Amino acid sequence: MLRIKNARIVKNEELKEVNIYVERGKIKDIVPGDEALLFVKKEIDAKGNVVFPGFIDPHVHFDDPGFTQREDFETGTRSAAAGGITTVIDMPCTSIPPVTNGLNFDYKLNIVKSKAYVDFAFWGGVTPEQVESGEYKKSLKELKDRGIVGVKFYTISGMELYPRMSVPYMDKAFRLMKELNLVCAIHAEDYYLVDYYSHLMQEMGREDPESWSEGRTYEAEPEAIWSVVGITEKVGNKLHIVHLSTKEGLNVIRWAKTHGVDATTETCPQYLIFTAEDFKKMGSILKIAPPLRKEEDREELWRGLKDGSIDFICTDHAAGRYPEEKSSPNIWKNYAGIPGTQLVAPTLIHFGYHSGRLNLTEIQKLMSENAAKRYGLSLQKGAIQIGYDADFTIIDLDKEWTVEPSKLKSKGKYSPLAGKTLRGKIYMTIIRGELVYKDDEGVIGEKGFGELVKSKVK
Ligand SMILES: [Zn+2]
């Protein structure tokens, strides 16, 4: 039996001092105050820091196998462990082959499981070709049986092996997903608008950061969300919009939520901290898709987190080779993505909690509870409750430290927060009762300790 002592957990918007007892990786008991049970063999001292249920990053691209020059499961999950993330959910499209059937799922699992420092789940995929041939009827069932949390679609895609889905194909696939009770996550930017204006910018010889923002035109996001909400409204499946960036996109989701559509959404730290103006000044390091928006969008996203219309936070962790893929003077030649899983928790404490935008209960929901519920990981993850996995993110709320990209565990050693002093630091990361990261010792977990987590949605 393990005891985590001097723990302060968030309960009813207050901090409560408790001892947490852990047996065989599960929470056995939560006892208020400081009384010790006799049969404790091992102790971890949280030293009065705040103990959250293990944070989940429900949207990462760890590129393994296939694009491991950018990131792999070892470096990706090490960065998660150091960032207090106890479970990551990896996207199906940034590995080769994409996770589009049972065989590809098994192949990927076999390669990544010996590299994982934290627990992980997978997103599945369907290609237009599979819908065309009817193969998706078999492949989606295979993936469901293997425990995927949902399926990811793109309304626009630059990926050769994972093309965009058109409305008729989405309608067909959504119908099967409804039967299988699978969430469909959508990268929502209208193909026609973005394709035309992005090409136009390049034909005009534009290479500046603003041309990227102008090419991926603002209206493309709300437009695409309206389209998929339109399909979901007819089919009745579960919809999730990934990395939301616009106020108007959020308004469409609010409309959907109040009109009986089962829609959720997420946003990322980059959209909460930076705007198109910062991108103009800082250049490629902030190149992402969808692009950064205006101040009023940034403000509205914070409001969405507060009022619950945005359900949770992810990083969309996507590391480009640095500096090679992030330093061309031509913005179009740079990689779109930021590795963020190591920094999301302290970033939220600094910009969310200390600025008074979010309280600790909200942060707990946005970083753990809500994603676990949406993706069928609850009963195991997402709460400090008896019988749940003993996953904890322990944070020293007031410790200040400065972001040094060279020290990040990701292969992509860059961050738009480079040199920034943050208030709030990961003190410990504990997964199934094992200490995998400690502030003064670094990552001390074992490679291969991370386990596949399956969605329990029937
Ligand atoms: Zn993504």
CSV table of C-alpha atoms and ligand atoms in Angstrom, one decimal:
chain,number,residue,atom,x,y,z
A,1,MET,CA,0.0,0.0,0.0
A,2,LEU,CA,1.2,3.5,-0.9
A,3,ARG,CA,0.2,6.6,0.9
A,4,ILE,CA,0.4,10.0,-0.8
A,5,LYS,CA,0.5,12.4,2.2
A,6,ASN,CA,0.1,16.2,2.5
A,7,ALA,CA,-2.0,16.2,-0.6
A,8,ARG,CA,-4.5,19.0,-1.3
A,9,ILE,CA,-7.3,18.0,-3.6
A,10,VAL,CA,-9.9,20.2,-5.2
A,11,LYS,CA,-13.3,19.5,-3.8
A,12,ASN,CA,-16.4,21.7,-4.2
A,13,GLU,CA,-14.2,24.6,-5.3
A,14,GLU,CA,-12.1,24.3,-2.2
A,15,LEU,CA,-8.7,22.7,-1.3
A,16,LYS,CA,-9.0,19.8,1.0
A,17,GLU,CA,-6.1,18.2,2.8
A,18,VAL,CA,-6.1,14.4,2.4
A,19,ASN,CA,-4.1,11.2,2.4
A,20,ILE,CA,-4.6,9.2,-0.7
A,21,TYR,CA,-4.1,5.4,-0.3
A,22,VAL,CA,-3.1,3.4,-3.4
A,23,GLU,CA,-3.1,-0.3,-3.9
A,24,ARG,CA,-2.1,-2.1,-7.1
A,25,GLY,CA,-2.2,1.1,-9.1
A,26,LYS,CA,-5.7,2.0,-8.0
A,27,ILE,CA,-7.1,4.5,-5.5
A,28,LYS,CA,-8.0,2.5,-2.4
A,29,ASP,CA,-9.1,5.3,-0.1
A,30,ILE,CA,-9.1,9.1,0.4
A,31,VAL,CA,-8.9,10.0,4.0
A,32,PRO,CA,-9.2,13.6,5.3
A,33,GLY,CA,-6.6,15.1,7.5
A,34,ASP,CA,-3.3,13.5,8.5
A,35,GLU,CA,-4.2,10.1,10.1
A,36,ALA,CA,-2.1,7.3,8.9
A,37,LEU,CA,-3.2,3.7,8.3
A,38,LEU,CA,-0.8,1.1,9.7
A,39,PHE,CA,0.0,-1.0,6.7
A,40,VAL,CA,1.6,1.7,4.5
A,41,LYS,CA,4.7,0.4,2.9
A,42,LYS,CA,5.7,3.4,0.8
A,43,GLU,CA,5.0,7.1,1.0
A,44,ILE,CA,5.1,10.0,-1.4
A,45,ASP,CA,5.0,13.5,0.2
A,46,ALA,CA,3.0,15.9,-1.9
A,47,LYS,CA,4.2,18.7,0.4
A,48,GLY,CA,0.9,20.5,0.4
A,49,ASN,CA,0.9,21.0,-3.3
A,50,VAL,CA,-2.3,20.6,-5.3
A,51,VAL,CA,-3.1,17.1,-6.4
A,52,PHE,CA,-5.2,16.9,-9.5
A,53,PRO,CA,-6.6,13.8,-11.2
A,54,GLY,CA,-4.0,12.9,-13.9
A,55,PHE,CA,-4.2,15.4,-16.7
A,56,ILE,CA,-5.2,14.1,-20.2
A,57,ASP,CA,-4.0,15.5,-23.5
A,58,PRO,CA,-6.7,14.3,-25.8
A,59,HIS,CA,-5.1,15.5,-29.1
A,60,VAL,CA,-1.4,14.8,-29.8
A,61,HIS,CA,0.6,13.9,-32.9
A,62,PHE,CA,3.5,11.7,-31.8
A,63,ASP,CA,4.3,10.7,-35.4
A,64,ASP,CA,5.2,7.1,-34.6
A,65,PRO,CA,5.8,5.1,-36.8
A,66,GLY,CA,6.5,7.0,-40.0
A,67,PHE,CA,7.4,10.6,-39.2
A,68,THR,CA,9.8,10.0,-36.3
A,69,GLN,CA,12.3,12.5,-37.6
A,70,ARG,CA,9.8,15.0,-36.0
A,71,GLU,CA,8.7,13.1,-32.8
A,72,ASP,CA,8.4,9.6,-31.6
A,73,PHE,CA,6.5,7.9,-28.8
A,74,GLU,CA,9.4,7.9,-26.5
A,75,THR,CA,10.2,11.7,-26.7
A,76,GLY,CA,6.5,12.6,-27.0
A,77,THR,CA,5.5,10.6,-23.9
A,78,ARG,CA,8.6,11.8,-22.0
A,79,SER,CA,7.5,15.4,-22.6
A,80,ALA,CA,4.0,14.4,-21.4
A,81,ALA,CA,5.4,12.9,-18.2
A,82,ALA,CA,7.4,16.1,-17.6
A,83,GLY,CA,4.4,18.2,-18.2
A,84,GLY,CA,2.1,16.4,-15.7
A,85,ILE,CA,0.2,14.6,-18.5
A,86,THR,CA,-0.7,11.1,-17.5
A,87,THR,CA,-2.7,10.0,-20.6
A,88,VAL,CA,-2.3,11.1,-24.2
A,89,ILE,CA,-4.6,10.4,-27.1
A,90,ASP,CA,-2.7,10.1,-30.3
A,91,MET,CA,-4.2,11.1,-33.7
A,92,PRO,CA,-4.5,8.4,-36.4
A,93,CYS,CA,-3.1,10.3,-39.4
A,94,THR,CA,0.4,11.4,-38.5
A,95,SER,CA,1.9,7.9,-38.5
A,96,ILE,CA,2.4,5.5,-41.4
A,97,PRO,CA,0.2,3.6,-42.1
A,98,PRO,CA,-2.7,5.7,-40.7
A,99,VAL,CA,-4.8,3.9,-38.1
A,100,THR,CA,-7.6,3.0,-40.5
A,101,ASN,CA,-8.1,-0.7,-39.6
A,102,GLY,CA,-7.4,-3.3,-37.0
A,103,LEU,CA,-4.1,-4.4,-38.6
A,104,ASN,CA,-2.7,-0.9,-38.7
A,105,PHE,CA,-3.8,-0.4,-35.1
A,106,ASP,CA,-2.0,-3.5,-34.0
A,107,TYR,CA,1.1,-2.6,-36.0
A,108,LYS,CA,1.3,0.9,-34.4
A,109,LEU,CA,0.6,-0.4,-30.9
A,110,ASN,CA,3.3,-3.0,-31.2
A,111,ILE,CA,5.8,-0.3,-32.1
A,112,VAL,CA,4.9,2.3,-29.6
A,113,LYS,CA,4.0,0.4,-26.5
A,114,SER,CA,7.6,-0.3,-25.5
A,115,LYS,CA,8.4,3.4,-25.8
A,116,ALA,CA,5.6,4.9,-23.7
A,117,TYR,CA,6.3,6.7,-20.4
A,118,VAL,CA,2.6,7.6,-19.9
A,119,ASP,CA,-0.7,5.9,-20.6
A,120,PHE,CA,-2.1,6.4,-24.1
A,121,ALA,CA,-5.2,5.8,-26.2
A,122,PHE,CA,-5.6,6.0,-30.0
A,123,TRP,CA,-7.9,7.8,-32.4
A,124,GLY,CA,-9.0,5.8,-35.4
A,125,GLY,CA,-9.5,6.9,-39.0
A,126,VAL,CA,-11.5,6.3,-42.1
A,127,THR,CA,-10.4,7.4,-45.6
A,128,PRO,CA,-12.8,8.4,-48.5
A,129,GLU,CA,-11.5,5.3,-50.3
A,130,GLN,CA,-12.7,3.0,-47.5
A,131,VAL,CA,-16.2,4.6,-47.7
A,132,GLU,CA,-16.2,4.3,-51.5
A,133,SER,CA,-15.4,0.6,-51.3
A,134,GLY,CA,-17.5,-0.1,-48.3
A,135,GLU,CA,-14.5,-1.4,-46.4
A,136,TYR,CA,-15.2,1.1,-43.6
A,137,LYS,CA,-18.0,-1.1,-42.4
A,138,LYS,CA,-15.5,-3.8,-41.4
A,139,SER,CA,-12.5,-1.6,-40.5
A,140,LEU,CA,-14.5,0.7,-38.1
A,141,LYS,CA,-15.8,-2.3,-36.2
A,142,GLU,CA,-12.3,-3.6,-35.9
A,143,LEU,CA,-11.1,-0.3,-34.5
A,144,LYS,CA,-14.1,0.0,-32.1
A,145,ASP,CA,-13.3,-3.5,-30.8
A,146,ARG,CA,-9.7,-2.4,-30.1
A,147,GLY,CA,-10.8,0.6,-28.0
A,148,ILE,CA,-10.3,3.7,-30.1
A,149,VAL,CA,-11.8,6.8,-28.4
A,150,GLY,CA,-13.3,8.0,-31.7
A,151,VAL,CA,-12.6,8.8,-35.3
A,152,LYS,CA,-10.8,11.9,-36.7
A,153,PHE,CA,-11.9,13.5,-40.0
A,154,TYR,CA,-10.5,16.5,-41.9
A,155,THR,CA,-12.6,18.8,-44.0
A,156,ILE,CA,-9.3,20.0,-45.5
A,157,SER,CA,-6.1,17.9,-45.5
A,158,GLY,CA,-2.5,18.3,-46.7
A,159,MET,CA,-1.8,14.6,-45.9
A,160,GLU,CA,-1.5,12.3,-48.9
A,161,LEU,CA,-2.4,9.2,-46.9
A,162,TYR,CA,-5.3,10.8,-45.1
A,163,PRO,CA,-7.4,12.9,-47.5
A,164,ARG,CA,-10.3,15.2,-46.6
A,165,MET,CA,-13.8,13.9,-46.3
A,166,SER,CA,-16.6,15.4,-48.4
A,167,VAL,CA,-20.2,15.8,-47.1
A,168,PRO,CA,-21.6,12.6,-48.7
A,169,TYR,CA,-18.8,10.5,-47.3
A,170,MET,CA,-19.1,12.1,-43.8
A,171,ASP,CA,-22.8,11.4,-43.8
A,172,LYS,CA,-22.2,7.7,-44.6
A,173,ALA,CA,-19.5,7.3,-42.0
A,174,PHE,CA,-21.4,9.3,-39.4
A,175,ARG,CA,-24.3,6.8,-39.7
A,176,LEU,CA,-22.1,3.9,-38.9
A,177,MET,CA,-20.4,5.8,-36.1
A,178,LYS,CA,-23.8,6.4,-34.6
A,179,GLU,CA,-24.5,2.7,-34.6
A,180,LEU,CA,-21.1,2.0,-33.0
A,181,ASN,CA,-21.5,4.9,-30.6
A,182,LEU,CA,-18.2,6.5,-31.7
A,183,VAL,CA,-17.4,10.2,-31.5
A,184,CYS,CA,-16.3,11.9,-34.7
A,185,ALA,CA,-13.7,14.6,-34.3
A,186,ILE,CA,-13.4,17.1,-37.0
A,187,HIS,CA,-10.6,19.5,-38.2
A,188,ALA,CA,-13.0,22.2,-39.4
A,189,GLU,CA,-11.8,24.6,-42.0
A,190,ASP,CA,-13.8,24.9,-45.2
A,191,TYR,CA,-11.8,23.3,-48.1
A,192,TYR,CA,-12.9,25.6,-50.9
A,193,LEU,CA,-12.2,28.9,-49.1
A,194,VAL,CA,-8.8,27.9,-47.7
A,195,ASP,CA,-7.7,26.1,-50.9
A,196,TYR,CA,-8.5,29.1,-53.1
A,197,TYR,CA,-7.2,31.9,-50.9
A,198,SER,CA,-4.1,30.0,-49.9
A,199,HIS,CA,-3.2,29.5,-53.6
A,200,LEU,CA,-4.1,33.0,-54.4
A,201,MET,CA,-1.7,34.4,-51.7
A,202,GLN,CA,1.1,32.2,-53.2
A,203,GLU,CA,0.4,33.3,-56.7
A,204,MET,CA,0.7,36.9,-55.6
A,205,GLY,CA,4.1,36.1,-54.3
A,206,ARG,CA,3.2,36.6,-50.7
A,207,GLU,CA,5.6,34.9,-48.2
A,208,ASP,CA,4.8,36.8,-45.0
A,209,PRO,CA,3.1,35.3,-42.0
A,210,GLU,CA,-0.1,37.4,-42.7
A,211,SER,CA,-0.5,35.6,-46.0
A,212,TRP,CA,-0.9,32.3,-44.1
A,213,SER,CA,-3.6,33.9,-41.9
A,214,GLU,CA,-5.3,35.5,-44.9
A,215,GLY,CA,-5.1,32.3,-47.0
A,216,ARG,CA,-6.7,30.3,-44.2
A,217,THR,CA,-9.6,32.7,-44.1
A,218,TYR,CA,-11.5,33.4,-40.9
A,219,GLU,CA,-14.9,32.3,-42.2
A,220,ALA,CA,-13.6,28.9,-43.2
A,221,GLU,CA,-13.8,27.7,-39.6
A,222,PRO,CA,-17.5,28.6,-38.7
A,223,GLU,CA,-18.5,27.6,-42.3
A,224,ALA,CA,-17.0,24.1,-41.9
A,225,ILE,CA,-18.5,23.7,-38.4
A,226,TRP,CA,-22.0,24.7,-39.7
A,227,SER,CA,-21.6,22.0,-42.4
A,228,VAL,CA,-20.7,19.2,-40.1
A,229,VAL,CA,-23.3,20.3,-37.5
A,230,GLY,CA,-25.8,20.1,-40.4
A,231,ILE,CA,-24.9,16.5,-41.0
A,232,THR,CA,-24.8,15.6,-37.3
A,233,GLU,CA,-28.2,17.1,-36.8
A,234,LYS,CA,-29.6,14.7,-39.4
A,235,VAL,CA,-27.7,11.6,-38.4
A,236,GLY,CA,-27.7,12.0,-34.6
A,237,ASN,CA,-24.1,11.0,-34.1
A,238,LYS,CA,-21.6,12.4,-31.6
A,239,LEU,CA,-19.5,15.3,-32.9
A,240,HIS,CA,-16.4,16.9,-31.6
A,241,ILE,CA,-14.7,20.0,-33.1
A,242,VAL,CA,-10.9,20.0,-32.6
A,243,HIS,CA,-8.7,23.0,-31.9
A,244,LEU,CA,-11.3,25.6,-32.0
A,245,SER,CA,-9.9,29.0,-32.9
A,246,THR,CA,-12.7,31.5,-33.6
A,247,LYS,CA,-15.5,33.3,-31.7
A,248,GLU,CA,-17.9,32.6,-34.6
A,249,GLY,CA,-17.0,28.9,-34.6
A,250,LEU,CA,-17.8,28.8,-30.9
A,251,ASN,CA,-21.1,30.5,-31.5
A,252,VAL,CA,-22.0,27.7,-34.0
A,253,ILE,CA,-21.2,25.1,-31.3
A,254,ARG,CA,-23.2,27.0,-28.8
A,255,TRP,CA,-26.1,26.9,-31.2
A,256,ALA,CA,-25.6,23.2,-31.7
A,257,LYS,CA,-25.5,22.5,-28.0
A,258,THR,CA,-28.8,24.3,-27.4
A,259,HIS,CA,-30.5,22.6,-30.4
A,260,GLY,CA,-30.1,19.0,-29.4
A,261,VAL,CA,-26.9,18.3,-31.3
A,262,ASP,CA,-24.4,16.1,-29.3
A,263,ALA,CA,-21.5,18.4,-30.0
A,264,THR,CA,-18.3,19.2,-28.0
A,265,THR,CA,-15.2,21.1,-28.6
A,266,GLU,CA,-11.7,21.8,-27.4
A,267,THR,CA,-9.1,24.6,-27.8
A,268,CYS,CA,-5.4,24.8,-27.3
A,269,PRO,CA,-3.1,27.1,-25.2
A,270,GLN,CA,-1.8,28.8,-28.4
A,271,TYR,CA,-5.2,30.2,-29.3
A,272,LEU,CA,-5.7,31.4,-25.7
A,273,ILE,CA,-2.4,33.2,-25.4
A,274,PHE,CA,-1.4,34.5,-28.9
A,275,THR,CA,-3.1,36.4,-31.8
A,276,ALA,CA,-2.4,37.0,-35.4
A,277,GLU,CA,-0.5,40.1,-34.3
A,278,ASP,CA,1.9,38.0,-32.4
A,279,PHE,CA,2.3,35.7,-35.4
A,280,LYS,CA,3.2,38.7,-37.5
A,281,LYS,CA,5.9,39.7,-35.1
A,282,MET,CA,7.2,36.2,-34.1
A,283,GLY,CA,6.8,34.5,-37.5
A,284,SER,CA,7.0,30.8,-38.2
A,285,ILE,CA,7.3,29.6,-34.6
A,286,LEU,CA,3.6,30.4,-34.4
A,287,LYS,CA,2.6,28.9,-37.7
A,288,ILE,CA,-0.3,26.6,-37.0
A,289,ALA,CA,-3.5,25.5,-38.7
A,290,PRO,CA,-6.1,26.9,-38.1
A,291,PRO,CA,-4.1,30.1,-37.8
A,292,LEU,CA,-4.1,32.5,-34.8
A,293,ARG,CA,-7.0,34.9,-34.8
A,294,LYS,CA,-7.9,38.3,-33.4
A,295,GLU,CA,-7.9,39.5,-29.8
A,296,GLU,CA,-11.8,39.2,-29.6
A,297,ASP,CA,-11.5,35.6,-30.6
A,298,ARG,CA,-8.9,34.9,-27.9
A,299,GLU,CA,-11.1,36.6,-25.3
A,300,GLU,CA,-14.1,34.6,-26.4
A,301,LEU,CA,-12.3,31.3,-26.1
A,302,TRP,CA,-11.5,32.1,-22.5
A,303,ARG,CA,-15.2,32.9,-22.0
A,304,GLY,CA,-16.1,29.6,-23.6
A,305,LEU,CA,-13.9,27.7,-21.2
A,306,LYS,CA,-15.5,29.5,-18.3
A,307,ASP,CA,-19.1,29.0,-19.4
A,308,GLY,CA,-18.6,25.4,-20.4
A,309,SER,CA,-19.3,25.8,-24.1
A,310,ILE,CA,-15.7,24.7,-24.7
A,311,ASP,CA,-15.4,21.3,-23.1
A,312,PHE,CA,-11.7,20.7,-22.6
A,313,ILE,CA,-8.2,21.7,-23.5
A,314,CYS,CA,-5.7,19.8,-25.7
A,315,THR,CA,-2.4,20.8,-27.2
A,316,ASP,CA,-2.5,19.5,-30.8
A,317,HIS,CA,1.2,18.7,-30.0
A,318,ALA,CA,2.9,18.6,-33.4
A,319,ALA,CA,6.6,19.0,-33.5
A,320,GLY,CA,8.4,20.1,-36.6
A,321,ARG,CA,12.1,19.4,-37.1
A,322,TYR,CA,13.7,22.4,-35.5
A,323,PRO,CA,15.2,24.7,-36.8
A,324,GLU,CA,15.0,23.2,-40.3
A,325,GLU,CA,11.3,23.1,-40.7
A,326,LYS,CA,10.6,26.3,-38.8
A,327,SER,CA,13.0,28.8,-40.2
A,328,SER,CA,12.3,29.5,-43.9
A,329,PRO,CA,11.7,33.2,-44.7
A,330,ASN,CA,8.8,31.9,-46.8
A,331,ILE,CA,6.0,31.2,-44.4
A,332,TRP,CA,4.5,28.6,-46.8
A,333,LYS,CA,7.6,26.5,-46.6
A,334,ASN,CA,7.5,26.1,-42.8
A,335,TYR,CA,5.9,23.3,-40.8
A,336,ALA,CA,2.6,24.1,-39.2
A,337,GLY,CA,2.6,23.0,-35.6
A,338,ILE,CA,3.9,23.5,-32.0
A,339,PRO,CA,4.9,20.8,-29.5
A,340,GLY,CA,2.9,21.7,-26.4
A,341,THR,CA,2.2,18.7,-24.2
A,342,GLN,CA,5.0,19.6,-21.7
A,343,LEU,CA,3.8,23.1,-21.2
A,344,VAL,CA,0.0,23.0,-21.3
A,345,ALA,CA,-0.5,22.5,-17.5
A,346,PRO,CA,1.8,25.3,-16.2
A,347,THR,CA,0.5,27.5,-19.0
A,348,LEU,CA,-3.0,27.1,-17.8
A,349,ILE,CA,-2.1,27.7,-14.2
A,350,HIS,CA,-0.2,30.9,-15.2
A,351,PHE,CA,-2.6,32.4,-17.8
A,352,GLY,CA,-5.8,30.9,-16.6
A,353,TYR,CA,-5.6,30.5,-12.8
A,354,HIS,CA,-3.3,33.3,-11.8
A,355,SER,CA,-5.1,35.8,-14.0
A,356,GLY,CA,-8.4,34.9,-12.4
A,357,ARG,CA,-9.9,33.6,-15.6
A,358,LEU,CA,-10.4,30.0,-14.3
A,359,ASN,CA,-10.6,28.4,-10.9
A,360,LEU,CA,-9.0,25.1,-9.9
A,361,THR,CA,-12.3,23.2,-10.3
A,362,GLU,CA,-12.6,24.4,-13.8
A,363,ILE,CA,-9.0,23.6,-14.6
A,364,GLN,CA,-9.6,20.1,-13.2
A,365,LYS,CA,-12.5,19.6,-15.5
A,366,LEU,CA,-10.9,21.1,-18.6
A,367,MET,CA,-7.6,19.1,-18.2
A,368,SER,CA,-8.9,15.8,-17.0
A,369,GLU,CA,-12.5,15.0,-16.1
A,370,ASN,CA,-14.4,16.2,-19.2
A,371,ALA,CA,-12.2,14.5,-21.8
A,372,ALA,CA,-12.2,11.3,-19.8
A,373,LYS,CA,-16.0,11.4,-19.8
A,374,ARG,CA,-16.4,12.3,-23.5
A,375,TYR,CA,-14.0,9.5,-24.7
A,376,GLY,CA,-15.1,6.7,-22.4
A,377,LEU,CA,-12.1,6.7,-20.2
A,378,SER,CA,-14.0,7.6,-17.0
A,379,LEU,CA,-14.4,4.9,-14.3
A,380,GLN,CA,-10.6,4.6,-14.8
A,381,LYS,CA,-9.3,8.1,-15.5
A,382,GLY,CA,-10.3,11.7,-14.9
A,383,ALA,CA,-11.2,11.8,-11.2
A,384,ILE,CA,-9.7,11.2,-7.8
A,385,GLN,CA,-12.2,8.5,-6.7
A,386,ILE,CA,-11.9,5.1,-5.0
A,387,GLY,CA,-11.4,2.4,-7.7
A,388,TYR,CA,-9.9,4.8,-10.3
A,389,ASP,CA,-6.4,4.6,-11.6
A,390,ALA,CA,-4.0,6.4,-9.2
A,391,ASP,CA,-3.0,9.0,-11.8
A,392,PHE,CA,-2.1,12.4,-10.3
A,393,THR,CA,-0.7,15.7,-11.6
A,394,ILE,CA,0.8,17.5,-8.6
A,395,ILE,CA,1.4,21.2,-9.2
A,396,ASP,CA,3.2,23.8,-7.2
A,397,LEU,CA,0.9,26.7,-8.0
A,398,ASP,CA,3.3,29.5,-7.1
A,399,LYS,CA,6.7,28.3,-8.2
A,400,GLU,CA,8.1,30.5,-10.9
A,401,TRP,CA,10.3,29.2,-13.6
A,402,THR,CA,11.5,30.2,-17.1
A,403,VAL,CA,10.7,28.2,-20.3
A,404,GLU,CA,13.9,27.0,-21.9
A,405,PRO,CA,13.2,25.2,-25.2
A,406,SER,CA,16.5,23.4,-25.2
A,407,LYS,CA,15.4,21.6,-22.0
A,408,LEU,CA,12.1,20.3,-23.5
A,409,LYS,CA,11.8,16.5,-23.8
A,410,SER,CA,10.2,16.7,-27.2
A,411,LYS,CA,12.3,16.4,-30.3
A,412,GLY,CA,11.0,19.8,-31.3
A,413,LYS,CA,13.0,22.0,-29.0
A,414,TYR,CA,11.1,25.2,-29.7
A,415,SER,CA,8.2,27.1,-28.1
A,416,PRO,CA,6.5,30.5,-28.6
A,417,LEU,CA,6.8,30.8,-24.7
A,418,ALA,CA,10.7,30.6,-24.9
A,419,GLY,CA,12.1,32.9,-22.2
A,420,LYS,CA,8.7,33.5,-20.6
A,421,THR,CA,8.6,33.1,-16.8
A,422,LEU,CA,5.6,31.1,-15.7
A,423,ARG,CA,4.0,30.9,-12.2
A,424,GLY,CA,3.1,27.3,-11.6
A,425,LYS,CA,5.3,24.3,-12.0
A,426,ILE,CA,4.7,20.5,-12.2
A,427,TYR,CA,5.9,19.1,-8.9
A,428,MET,CA,5.2,15.4,-9.6
A,429,THR,CA,3.5,13.1,-12.1
A,430,ILE,CA,2.2,9.8,-10.8
A,431,ILE,CA,0.7,7.1,-13.0
A,432,ARG,CA,-1.1,4.1,-11.5
A,433,GLY,CA,0.7,4.8,-8.3
A,434,GLU,CA,4.2,5.0,-9.8
A,435,LEU,CA,6.2,8.3,-9.6
A,436,VAL,CA,7.2,9.0,-13.2
A,437,TYR,CA,8.4,12.6,-12.9
A,438,LYS,CA,9.6,14.7,-10.0
A,439,ASP,CA,10.5,18.4,-10.3
A,440,ASP,CA,14.1,18.1,-8.9
A,441,GLU,CA,14.9,14.7,-10.5
A,442,GLY,CA,13.3,14.9,-14.0
A,443,VAL,CA,11.6,11.9,-15.7
A,444,ILE,CA,12.2,8.9,-13.5
A,445,GLY,CA,9.5,6.6,-14.9
A,446,GLU,CA,10.4,3.6,-17.1
A,447,LYS,CA,10.1,3.5,-20.8
A,448,GLY,CA,7.3,1.0,-21.7
A,449,PHE,CA,5.5,1.6,-18.4
A,450,GLY,CA,2.7,3.4,-20.3
A,451,GLU,CA,-0.3,1.3,-21.2
A,452,LEU,CA,-2.9,1.4,-23.8
A,453,VAL,CA,-6.2,2.7,-22.4
A,454,LYS,CA,-9.4,1.6,-24.2
A,455,SER,CA,-12.6,3.5,-24.4
A,456,LYS,CA,-15.3,1.8,-22.4
A,457,VAL,CA,-18.1,3.3,-24.4
A,458,LYS,CA,-20.4,0.4,-25.5
B,1,ZN,ZN,-4.1,17.9,-34.7
